[in-house]
Coordinates of N, CA and C in Angstrom, one line a residue:
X4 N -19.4 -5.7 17.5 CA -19.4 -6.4 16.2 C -19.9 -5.4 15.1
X5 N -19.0 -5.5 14.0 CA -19.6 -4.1 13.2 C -20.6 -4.7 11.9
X6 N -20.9 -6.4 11.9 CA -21.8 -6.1 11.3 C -22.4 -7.8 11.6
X7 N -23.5 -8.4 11.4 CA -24.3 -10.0 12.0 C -24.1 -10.6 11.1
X8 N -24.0 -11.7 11.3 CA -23.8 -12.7 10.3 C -25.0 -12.6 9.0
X9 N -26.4 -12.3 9.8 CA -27.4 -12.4 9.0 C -28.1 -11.3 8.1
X10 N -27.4 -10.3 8.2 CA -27.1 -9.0 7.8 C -26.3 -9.4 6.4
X11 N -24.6 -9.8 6.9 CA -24.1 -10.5 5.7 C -24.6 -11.0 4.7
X12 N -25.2 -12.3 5.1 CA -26.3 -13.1 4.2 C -26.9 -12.6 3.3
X13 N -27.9 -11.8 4.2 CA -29.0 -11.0 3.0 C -28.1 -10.2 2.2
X14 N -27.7 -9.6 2.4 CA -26.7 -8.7 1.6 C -26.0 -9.1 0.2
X15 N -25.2 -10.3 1.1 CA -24.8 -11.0 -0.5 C -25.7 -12.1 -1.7
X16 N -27.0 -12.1 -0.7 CA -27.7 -13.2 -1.4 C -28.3 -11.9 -2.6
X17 N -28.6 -10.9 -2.2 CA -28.5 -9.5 -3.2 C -27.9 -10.0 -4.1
X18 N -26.2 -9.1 -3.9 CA -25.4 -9.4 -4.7 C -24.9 -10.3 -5.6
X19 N -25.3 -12.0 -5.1 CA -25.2 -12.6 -6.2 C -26.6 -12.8 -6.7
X20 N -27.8 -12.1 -6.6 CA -28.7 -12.7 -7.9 C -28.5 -12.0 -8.9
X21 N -28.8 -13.0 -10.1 CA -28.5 -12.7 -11.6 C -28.9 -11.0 -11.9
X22 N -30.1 -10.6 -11.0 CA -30.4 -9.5 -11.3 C -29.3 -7.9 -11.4
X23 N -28.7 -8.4 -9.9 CA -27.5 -7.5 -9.9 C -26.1 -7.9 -9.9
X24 N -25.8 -9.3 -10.3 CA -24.3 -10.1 -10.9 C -25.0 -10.9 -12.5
X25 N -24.5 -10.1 -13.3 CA -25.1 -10.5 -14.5 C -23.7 -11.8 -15.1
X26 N -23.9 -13.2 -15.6 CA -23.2 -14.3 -15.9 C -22.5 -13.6 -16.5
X27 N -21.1 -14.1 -16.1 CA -19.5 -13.8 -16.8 C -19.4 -14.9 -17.8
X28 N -18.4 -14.8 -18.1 CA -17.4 -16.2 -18.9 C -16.1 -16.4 -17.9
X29 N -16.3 -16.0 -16.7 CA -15.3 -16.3 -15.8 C -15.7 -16.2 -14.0
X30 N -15.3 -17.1 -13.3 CA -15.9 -17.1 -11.8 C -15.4 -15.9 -10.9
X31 N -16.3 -14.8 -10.6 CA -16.0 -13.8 -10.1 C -15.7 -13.9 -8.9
X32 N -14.7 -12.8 -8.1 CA -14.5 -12.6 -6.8 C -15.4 -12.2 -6.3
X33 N -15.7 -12.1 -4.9 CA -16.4 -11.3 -4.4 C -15.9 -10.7 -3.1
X34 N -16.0 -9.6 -3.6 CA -15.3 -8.6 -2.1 C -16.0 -7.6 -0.9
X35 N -15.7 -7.4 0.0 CA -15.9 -6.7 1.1 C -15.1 -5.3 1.3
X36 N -15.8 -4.9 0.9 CA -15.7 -3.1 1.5 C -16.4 -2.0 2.9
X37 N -15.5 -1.8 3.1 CA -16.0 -1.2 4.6 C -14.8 0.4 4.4
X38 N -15.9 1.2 5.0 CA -15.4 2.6 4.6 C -15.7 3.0 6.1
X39 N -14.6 3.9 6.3 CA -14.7 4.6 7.5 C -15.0 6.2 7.2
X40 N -15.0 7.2 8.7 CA -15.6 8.3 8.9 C -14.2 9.0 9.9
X41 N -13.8 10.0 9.5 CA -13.5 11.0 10.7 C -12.1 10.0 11.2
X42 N -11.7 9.8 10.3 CA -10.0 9.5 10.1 C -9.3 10.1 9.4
X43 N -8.3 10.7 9.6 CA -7.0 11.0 9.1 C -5.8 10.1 8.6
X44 N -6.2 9.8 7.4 CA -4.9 9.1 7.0 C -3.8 9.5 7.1
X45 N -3.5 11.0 6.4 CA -2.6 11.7 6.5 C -1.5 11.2 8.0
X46 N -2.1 11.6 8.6 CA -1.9 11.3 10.1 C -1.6 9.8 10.8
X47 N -1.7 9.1 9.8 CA -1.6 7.7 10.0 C -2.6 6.6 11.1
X48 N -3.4 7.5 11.1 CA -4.3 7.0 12.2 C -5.4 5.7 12.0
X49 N -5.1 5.2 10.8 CA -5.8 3.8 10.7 C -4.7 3.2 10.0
X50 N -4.5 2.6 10.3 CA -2.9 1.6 9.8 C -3.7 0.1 9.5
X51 N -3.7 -0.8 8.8 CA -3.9 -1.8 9.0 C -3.2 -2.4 7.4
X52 N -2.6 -3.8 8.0 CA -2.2 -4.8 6.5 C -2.0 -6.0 7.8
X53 N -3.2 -7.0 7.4 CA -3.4 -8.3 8.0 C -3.3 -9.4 7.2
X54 N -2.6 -10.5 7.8 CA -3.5 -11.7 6.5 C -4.4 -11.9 7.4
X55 N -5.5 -12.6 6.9 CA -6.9 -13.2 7.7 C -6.8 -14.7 6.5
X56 N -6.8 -15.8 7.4 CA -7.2 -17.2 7.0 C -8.5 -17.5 6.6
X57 N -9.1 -17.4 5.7 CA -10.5 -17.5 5.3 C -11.0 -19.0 5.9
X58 N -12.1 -19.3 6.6 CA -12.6 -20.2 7.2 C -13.2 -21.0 6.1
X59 N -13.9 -20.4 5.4 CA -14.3 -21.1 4.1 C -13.3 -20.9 3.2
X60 N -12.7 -22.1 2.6 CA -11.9 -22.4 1.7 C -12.8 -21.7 0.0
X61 N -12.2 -20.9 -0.6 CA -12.7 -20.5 -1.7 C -12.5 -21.5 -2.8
X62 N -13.4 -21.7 -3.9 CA -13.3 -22.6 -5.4 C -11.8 -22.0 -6.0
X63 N -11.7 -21.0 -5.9 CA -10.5 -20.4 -6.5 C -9.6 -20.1 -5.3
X64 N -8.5 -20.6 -5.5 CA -7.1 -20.5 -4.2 C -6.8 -19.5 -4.9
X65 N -6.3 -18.8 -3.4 CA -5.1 -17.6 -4.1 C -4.1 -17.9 -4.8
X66 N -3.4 -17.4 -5.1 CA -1.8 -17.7 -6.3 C -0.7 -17.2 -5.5
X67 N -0.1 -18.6 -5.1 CA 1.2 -18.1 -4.7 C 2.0 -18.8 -4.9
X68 N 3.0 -17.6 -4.6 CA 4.6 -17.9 -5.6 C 5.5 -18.3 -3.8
X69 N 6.1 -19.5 -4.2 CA 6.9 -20.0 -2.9 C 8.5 -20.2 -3.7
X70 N 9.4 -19.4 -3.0 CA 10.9 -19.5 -3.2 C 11.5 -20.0 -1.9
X71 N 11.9 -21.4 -1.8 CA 11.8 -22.4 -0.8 C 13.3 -22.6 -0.6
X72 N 14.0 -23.0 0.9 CA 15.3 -23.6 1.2 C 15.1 -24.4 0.7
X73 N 16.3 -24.5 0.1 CA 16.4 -26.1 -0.4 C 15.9 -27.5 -0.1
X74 N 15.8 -27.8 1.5 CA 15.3 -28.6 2.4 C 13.8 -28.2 2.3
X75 N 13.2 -27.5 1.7 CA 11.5 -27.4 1.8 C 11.5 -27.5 0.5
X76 N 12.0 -28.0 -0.1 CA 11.5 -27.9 -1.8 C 10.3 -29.3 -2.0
X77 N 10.7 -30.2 -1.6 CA 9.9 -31.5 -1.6 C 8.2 -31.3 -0.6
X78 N 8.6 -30.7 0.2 CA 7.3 -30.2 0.8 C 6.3 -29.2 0.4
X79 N 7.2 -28.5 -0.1 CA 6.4 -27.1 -0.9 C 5.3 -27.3 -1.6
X80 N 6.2 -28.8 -2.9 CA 5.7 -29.2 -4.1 C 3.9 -29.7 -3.6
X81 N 4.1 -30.5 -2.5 CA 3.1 -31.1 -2.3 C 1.9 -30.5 -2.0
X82 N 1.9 -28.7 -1.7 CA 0.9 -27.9 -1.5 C 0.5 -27.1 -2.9
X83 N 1.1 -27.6 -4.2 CA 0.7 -27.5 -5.5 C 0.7 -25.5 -5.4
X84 N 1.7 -25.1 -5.2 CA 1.7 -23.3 -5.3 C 1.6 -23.0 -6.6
X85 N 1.2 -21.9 -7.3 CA 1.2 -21.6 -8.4 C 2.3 -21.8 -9.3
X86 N 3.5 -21.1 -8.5 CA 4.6 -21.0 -8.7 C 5.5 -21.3 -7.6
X87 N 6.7 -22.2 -8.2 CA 7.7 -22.4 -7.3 C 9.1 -22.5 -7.9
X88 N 10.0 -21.5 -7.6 CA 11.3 -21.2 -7.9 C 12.2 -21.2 -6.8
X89 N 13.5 -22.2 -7.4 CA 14.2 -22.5 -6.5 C 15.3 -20.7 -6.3
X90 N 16.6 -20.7 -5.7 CA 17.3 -19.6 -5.2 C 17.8 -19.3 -6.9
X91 N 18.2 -20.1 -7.5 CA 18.9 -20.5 -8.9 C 18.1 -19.6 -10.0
X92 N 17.0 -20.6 -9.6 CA 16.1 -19.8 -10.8 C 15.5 -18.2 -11.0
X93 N 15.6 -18.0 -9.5 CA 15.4 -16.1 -9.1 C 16.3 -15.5 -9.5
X94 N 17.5 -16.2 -9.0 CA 18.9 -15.4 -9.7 C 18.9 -15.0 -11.5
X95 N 18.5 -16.3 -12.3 CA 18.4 -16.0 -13.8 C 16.8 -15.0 -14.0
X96 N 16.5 -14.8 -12.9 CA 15.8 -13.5 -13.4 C 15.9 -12.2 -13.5
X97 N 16.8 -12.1 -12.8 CA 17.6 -10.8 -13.0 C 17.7 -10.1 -14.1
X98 N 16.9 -8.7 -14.3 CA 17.2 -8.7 -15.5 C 15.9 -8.4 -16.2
X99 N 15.3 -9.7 -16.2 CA 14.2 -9.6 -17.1 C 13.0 -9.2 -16.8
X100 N 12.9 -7.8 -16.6 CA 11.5 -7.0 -16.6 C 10.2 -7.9 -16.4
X101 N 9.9 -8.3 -18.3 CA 8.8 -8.5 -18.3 C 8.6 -9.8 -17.7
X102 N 9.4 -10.8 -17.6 CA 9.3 -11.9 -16.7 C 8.6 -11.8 -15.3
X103 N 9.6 -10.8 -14.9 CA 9.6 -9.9 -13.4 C 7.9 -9.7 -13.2
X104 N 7.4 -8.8 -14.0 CA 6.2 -7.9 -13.9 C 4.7 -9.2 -14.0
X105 N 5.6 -10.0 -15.3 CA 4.4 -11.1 -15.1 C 4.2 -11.6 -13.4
X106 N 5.3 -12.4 -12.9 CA 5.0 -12.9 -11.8 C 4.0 -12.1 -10.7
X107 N 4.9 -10.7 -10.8 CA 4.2 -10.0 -9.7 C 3.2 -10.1 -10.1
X108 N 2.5 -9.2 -11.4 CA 1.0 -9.6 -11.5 C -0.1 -10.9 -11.4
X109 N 0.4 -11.6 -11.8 CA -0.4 -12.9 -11.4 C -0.2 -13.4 -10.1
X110 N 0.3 -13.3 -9.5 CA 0.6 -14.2 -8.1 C -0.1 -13.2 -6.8
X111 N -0.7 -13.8 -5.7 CA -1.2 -12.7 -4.6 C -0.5 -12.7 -3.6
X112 N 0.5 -14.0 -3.1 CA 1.2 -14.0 -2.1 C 2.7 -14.6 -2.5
X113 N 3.6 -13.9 -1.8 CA 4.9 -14.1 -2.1 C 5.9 -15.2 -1.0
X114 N 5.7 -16.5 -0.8 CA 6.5 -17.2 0.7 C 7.8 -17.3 0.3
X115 N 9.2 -16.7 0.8 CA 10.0 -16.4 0.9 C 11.2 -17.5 1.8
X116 N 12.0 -18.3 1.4 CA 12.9 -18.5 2.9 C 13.8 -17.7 3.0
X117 N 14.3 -17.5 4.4 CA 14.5 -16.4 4.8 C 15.7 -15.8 4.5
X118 N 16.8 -16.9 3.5 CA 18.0 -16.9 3.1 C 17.9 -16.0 1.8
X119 N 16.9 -16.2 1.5 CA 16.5 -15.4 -0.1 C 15.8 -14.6 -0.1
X120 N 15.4 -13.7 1.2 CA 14.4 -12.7 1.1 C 15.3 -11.5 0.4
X121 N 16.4 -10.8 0.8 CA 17.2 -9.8 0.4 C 17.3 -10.0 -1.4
X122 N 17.5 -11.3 -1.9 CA 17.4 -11.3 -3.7 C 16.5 -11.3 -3.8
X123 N 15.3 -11.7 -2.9 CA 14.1 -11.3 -3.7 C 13.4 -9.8 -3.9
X124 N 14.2 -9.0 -2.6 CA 13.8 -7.3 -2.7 C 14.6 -6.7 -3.8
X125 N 15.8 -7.3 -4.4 CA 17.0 -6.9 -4.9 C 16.1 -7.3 -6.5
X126 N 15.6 -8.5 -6.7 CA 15.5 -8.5 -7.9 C 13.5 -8.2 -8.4
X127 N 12.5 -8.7 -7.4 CA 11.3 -8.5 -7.7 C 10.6 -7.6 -6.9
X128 N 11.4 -7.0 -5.7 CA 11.0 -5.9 -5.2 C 10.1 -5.0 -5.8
X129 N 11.1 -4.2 -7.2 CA 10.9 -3.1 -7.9 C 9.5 -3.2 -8.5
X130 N 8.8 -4.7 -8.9 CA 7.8 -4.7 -9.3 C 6.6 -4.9 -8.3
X131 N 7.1 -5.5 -7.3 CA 5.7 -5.8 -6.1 C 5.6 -4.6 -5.3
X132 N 6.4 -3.4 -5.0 CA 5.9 -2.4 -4.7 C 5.0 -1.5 -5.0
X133 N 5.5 -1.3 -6.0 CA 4.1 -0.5 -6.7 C 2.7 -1.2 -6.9
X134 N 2.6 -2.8 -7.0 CA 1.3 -3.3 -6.4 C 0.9 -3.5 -5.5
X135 N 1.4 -3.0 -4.3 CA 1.3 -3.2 -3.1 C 1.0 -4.1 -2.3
X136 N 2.2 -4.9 -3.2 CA 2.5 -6.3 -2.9 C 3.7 -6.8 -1.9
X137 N 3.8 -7.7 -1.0 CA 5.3 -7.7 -0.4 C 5.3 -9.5 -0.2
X138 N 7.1 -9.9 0.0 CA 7.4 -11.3 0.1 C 7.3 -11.5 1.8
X139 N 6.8 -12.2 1.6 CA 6.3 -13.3 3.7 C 7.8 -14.0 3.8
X140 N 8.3 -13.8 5.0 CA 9.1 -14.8 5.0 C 8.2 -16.3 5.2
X141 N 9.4 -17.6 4.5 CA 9.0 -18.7 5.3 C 9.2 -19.2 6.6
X142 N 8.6 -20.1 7.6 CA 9.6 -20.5 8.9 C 10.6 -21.4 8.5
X143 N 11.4 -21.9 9.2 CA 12.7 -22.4 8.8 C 12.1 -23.7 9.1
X144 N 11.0 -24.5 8.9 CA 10.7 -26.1 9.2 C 11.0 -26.5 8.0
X145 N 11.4 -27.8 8.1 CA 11.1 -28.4 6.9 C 10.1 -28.5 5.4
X146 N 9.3 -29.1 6.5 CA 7.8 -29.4 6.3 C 7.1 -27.8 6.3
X147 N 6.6 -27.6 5.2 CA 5.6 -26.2 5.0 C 4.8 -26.0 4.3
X148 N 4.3 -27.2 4.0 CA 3.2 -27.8 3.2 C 2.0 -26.9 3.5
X149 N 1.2 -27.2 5.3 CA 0.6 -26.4 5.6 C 0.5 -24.9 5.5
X150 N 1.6 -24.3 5.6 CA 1.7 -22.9 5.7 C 1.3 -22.7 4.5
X151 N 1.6 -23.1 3.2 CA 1.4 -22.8 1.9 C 0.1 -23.0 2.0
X152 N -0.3 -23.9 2.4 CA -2.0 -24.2 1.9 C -3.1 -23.0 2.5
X153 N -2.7 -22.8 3.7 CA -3.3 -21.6 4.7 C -3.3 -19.8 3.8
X154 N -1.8 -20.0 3.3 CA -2.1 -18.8 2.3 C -2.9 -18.8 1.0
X155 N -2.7 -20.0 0.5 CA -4.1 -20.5 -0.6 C -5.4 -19.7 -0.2
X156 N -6.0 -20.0 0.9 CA -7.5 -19.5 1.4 C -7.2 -18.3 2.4
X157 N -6.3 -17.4 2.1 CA -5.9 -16.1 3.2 C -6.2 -15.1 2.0
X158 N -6.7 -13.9 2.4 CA -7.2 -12.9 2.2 C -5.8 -12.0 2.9
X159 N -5.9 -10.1 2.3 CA -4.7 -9.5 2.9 C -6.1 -8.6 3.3
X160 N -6.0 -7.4 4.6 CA -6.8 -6.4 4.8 C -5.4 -5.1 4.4
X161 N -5.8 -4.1 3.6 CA -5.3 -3.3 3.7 C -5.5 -2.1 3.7
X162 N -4.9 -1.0 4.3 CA -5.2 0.2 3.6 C -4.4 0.7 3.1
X163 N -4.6 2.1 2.2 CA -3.7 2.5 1.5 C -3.8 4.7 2.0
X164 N -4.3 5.3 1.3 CA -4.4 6.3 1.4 C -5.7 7.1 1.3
X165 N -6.7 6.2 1.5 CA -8.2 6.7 2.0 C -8.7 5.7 2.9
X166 N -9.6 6.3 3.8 CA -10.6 5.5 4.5 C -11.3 4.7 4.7
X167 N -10.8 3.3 3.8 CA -11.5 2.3 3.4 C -10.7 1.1 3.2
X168 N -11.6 -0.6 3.2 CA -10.7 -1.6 2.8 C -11.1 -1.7 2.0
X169 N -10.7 -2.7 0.9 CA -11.5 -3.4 -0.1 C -11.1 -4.8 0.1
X170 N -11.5 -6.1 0.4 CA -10.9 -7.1 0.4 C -11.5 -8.5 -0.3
X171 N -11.1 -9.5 -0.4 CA -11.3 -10.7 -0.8 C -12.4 -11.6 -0.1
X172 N -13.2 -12.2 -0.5 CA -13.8 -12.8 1.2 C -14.0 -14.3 0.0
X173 N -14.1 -14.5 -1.2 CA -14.2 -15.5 -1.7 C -15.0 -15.6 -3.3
X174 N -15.6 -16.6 -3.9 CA -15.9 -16.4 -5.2 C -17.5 -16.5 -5.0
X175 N -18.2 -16.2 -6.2 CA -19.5 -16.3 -6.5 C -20.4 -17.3 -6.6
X176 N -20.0 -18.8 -6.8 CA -20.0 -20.2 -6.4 C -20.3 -20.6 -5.3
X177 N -19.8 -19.7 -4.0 CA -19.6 -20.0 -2.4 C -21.2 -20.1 -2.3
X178 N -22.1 -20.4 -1.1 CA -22.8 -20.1 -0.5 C -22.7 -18.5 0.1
X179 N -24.1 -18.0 0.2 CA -23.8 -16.7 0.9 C -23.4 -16.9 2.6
X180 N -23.9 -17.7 3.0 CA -23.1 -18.0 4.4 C -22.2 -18.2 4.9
X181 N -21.4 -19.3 3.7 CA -20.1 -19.2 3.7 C -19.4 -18.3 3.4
X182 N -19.8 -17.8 2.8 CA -19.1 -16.0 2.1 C -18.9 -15.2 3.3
X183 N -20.5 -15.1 4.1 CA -20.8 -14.1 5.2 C -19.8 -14.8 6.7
X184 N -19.3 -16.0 6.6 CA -18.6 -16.4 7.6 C -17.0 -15.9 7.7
X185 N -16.9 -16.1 6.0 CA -15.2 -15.6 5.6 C -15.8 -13.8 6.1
X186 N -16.5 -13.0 5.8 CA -16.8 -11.7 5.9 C -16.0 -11.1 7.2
X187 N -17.1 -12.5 8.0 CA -16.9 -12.4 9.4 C -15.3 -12.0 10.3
X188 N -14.7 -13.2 9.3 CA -13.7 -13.2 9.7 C -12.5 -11.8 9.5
X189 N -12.9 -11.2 8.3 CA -12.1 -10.3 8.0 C -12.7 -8.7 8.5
X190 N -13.9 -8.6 9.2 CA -14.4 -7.8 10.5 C -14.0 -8.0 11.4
X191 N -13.3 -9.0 12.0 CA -12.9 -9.5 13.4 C -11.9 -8.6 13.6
X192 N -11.3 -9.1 12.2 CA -9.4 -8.8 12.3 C -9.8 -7.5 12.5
X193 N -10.2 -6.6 11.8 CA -10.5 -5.1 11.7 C -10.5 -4.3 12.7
X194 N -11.7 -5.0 13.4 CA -12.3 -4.7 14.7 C -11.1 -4.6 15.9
X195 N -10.6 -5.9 15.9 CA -9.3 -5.9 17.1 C -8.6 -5.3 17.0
X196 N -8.1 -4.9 15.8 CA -6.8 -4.4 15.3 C -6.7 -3.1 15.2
X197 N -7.7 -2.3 14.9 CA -7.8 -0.8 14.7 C -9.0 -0.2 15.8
X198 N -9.7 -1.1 16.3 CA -10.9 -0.5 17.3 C -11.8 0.9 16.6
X199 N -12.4 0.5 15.2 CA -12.8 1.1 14.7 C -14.5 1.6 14.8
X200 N -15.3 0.6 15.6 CA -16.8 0.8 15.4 C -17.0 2.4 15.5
X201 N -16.5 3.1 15.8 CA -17.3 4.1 16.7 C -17.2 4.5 14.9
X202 N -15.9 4.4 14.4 CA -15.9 4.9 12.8 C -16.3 4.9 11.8
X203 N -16.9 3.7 11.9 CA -17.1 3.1 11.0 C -18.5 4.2 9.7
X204 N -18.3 3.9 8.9 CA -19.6 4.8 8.1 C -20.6 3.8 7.3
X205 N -19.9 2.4 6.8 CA -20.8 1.7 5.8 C -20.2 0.1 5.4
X206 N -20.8 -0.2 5.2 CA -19.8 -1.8 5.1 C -20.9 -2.2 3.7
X207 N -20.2 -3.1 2.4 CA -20.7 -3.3 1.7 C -20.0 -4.7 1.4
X208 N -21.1 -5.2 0.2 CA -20.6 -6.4 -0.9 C -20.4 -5.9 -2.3
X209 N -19.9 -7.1 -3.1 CA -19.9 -6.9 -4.2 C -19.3 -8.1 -5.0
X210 N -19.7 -8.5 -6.3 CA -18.8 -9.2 -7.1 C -17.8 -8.6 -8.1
X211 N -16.9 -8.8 -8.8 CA -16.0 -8.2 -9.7 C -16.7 -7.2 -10.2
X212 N -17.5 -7.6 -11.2 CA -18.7 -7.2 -11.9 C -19.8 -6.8 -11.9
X213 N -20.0 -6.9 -10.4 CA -21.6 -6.9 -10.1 C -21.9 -5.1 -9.3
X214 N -23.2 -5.1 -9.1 CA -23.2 -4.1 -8.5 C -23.1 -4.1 -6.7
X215 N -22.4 -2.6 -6.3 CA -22.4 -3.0 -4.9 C -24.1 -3.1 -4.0
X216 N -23.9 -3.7 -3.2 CA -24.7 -3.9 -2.5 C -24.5 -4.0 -0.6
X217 N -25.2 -2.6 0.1 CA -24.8 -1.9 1.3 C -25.6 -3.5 2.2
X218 N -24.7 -3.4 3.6 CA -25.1 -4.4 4.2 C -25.7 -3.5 5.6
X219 N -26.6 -3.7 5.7 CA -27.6 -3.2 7.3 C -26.2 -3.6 8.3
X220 N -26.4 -2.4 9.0 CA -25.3 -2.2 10.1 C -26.5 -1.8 11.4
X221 N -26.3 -2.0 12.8 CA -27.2 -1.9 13.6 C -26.4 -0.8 14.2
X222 N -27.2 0.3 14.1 CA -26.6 1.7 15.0 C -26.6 1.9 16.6

């Protein structure tokens, strides 16, 4: 385990006092960083992009954009996505940049059916790449109400081109336990997926705005 639940805790109960998360005019994220040691990116030797289902539902849902078969459009609706555009309406975007650029930026997950994935590389590709952003396909059920809602409270692990994640674990409202539970979850994935302890160098918190705060790791 690369870090205890109760480790977490203290950590973020840190991070969120007023002392070192000073009041916004807006409900801050709060994220998880974990930096590794004696990896080669170059070399491709830590690869990771997960979704992780956050166990604690955050006050703030992710934003996502669902472009639905026709036969999921009624179901989609019912899981209230940020955004929902039929095959029609992607098509009249073509074209329009700043349309384009807004979606990508505001939105965190892209659900896809699988009939429309190619127009959606064709037309919003050019902008979600460079955020290093990408479209999920959807499954071909009808019903995908759930699947939408699951991405609502999902988190992405990624890396990019240093030694480190940065990720989502929930908002500053949460309980720190609940926070340290979502944490949990997104160490798990880590852990299985890349077999990293022996690497590991530092695991931290933080809010948007706030200062970081290192979480006790047991050597």
């Amino acid at each position: 385990m690369l870090a205890s639940k109760d480790s977490l805790v203290e950590a973020l109960k840190v991070a969120l006092n007023p002392e070192n998360n000073p009041k916004r005019n807006f409900t801050q994220s709060v994220e998880l960083i974990v930096t590794f040691k004696g990896i080669d990116m170059k070399k491709g030797e830590l690869k990771l992009r997960e979704i992780v289902p956050l166990p604690k539902e955050p006050s703030k849902p992710r934003k996502v954009l669902v472009i639905p078969a026709f036969q999921q459009i009624e179901s989609a609706k019912k899981a209230e996505p940020n955004v929902l555009l039929t095959k029609e309406e992607l098509q009249k975007l073509q074209g329009q940049k700043r349309a384009i650029k807004k979606l990508a930026r505001q939105n965190d997950w892209f659900l896809v059916a699988q009939d429309s994935m190619a127009l959606v590389g064709r037309i919003l590709g050019p902008a979600l790449g460079p955020r290093g952003k990408f479209p999920t396909p959807l499954p071909n059920a009808t019903d995908i109400t759930e699947y939408i809602l699951r991405f609502k409270r999902s988190t992405l692990v990624k890396t990019k081109d240093q030694p480190h994640v940065q990720v989502f674990i929930g908002t500053e409202d949460m309980k720190p336990e609940d926070l340290a539970e979502n944490a949990l979850a997104v160490l798990n994935t880590i852990e299985n997926k890349a077999k990293v302890e022996a690497n590991l160098r530092a695991i931290y918190v933080k809010t948007t705005m706030g200062k970081i705060v290192k979480v006790e790791v047991k050597k």
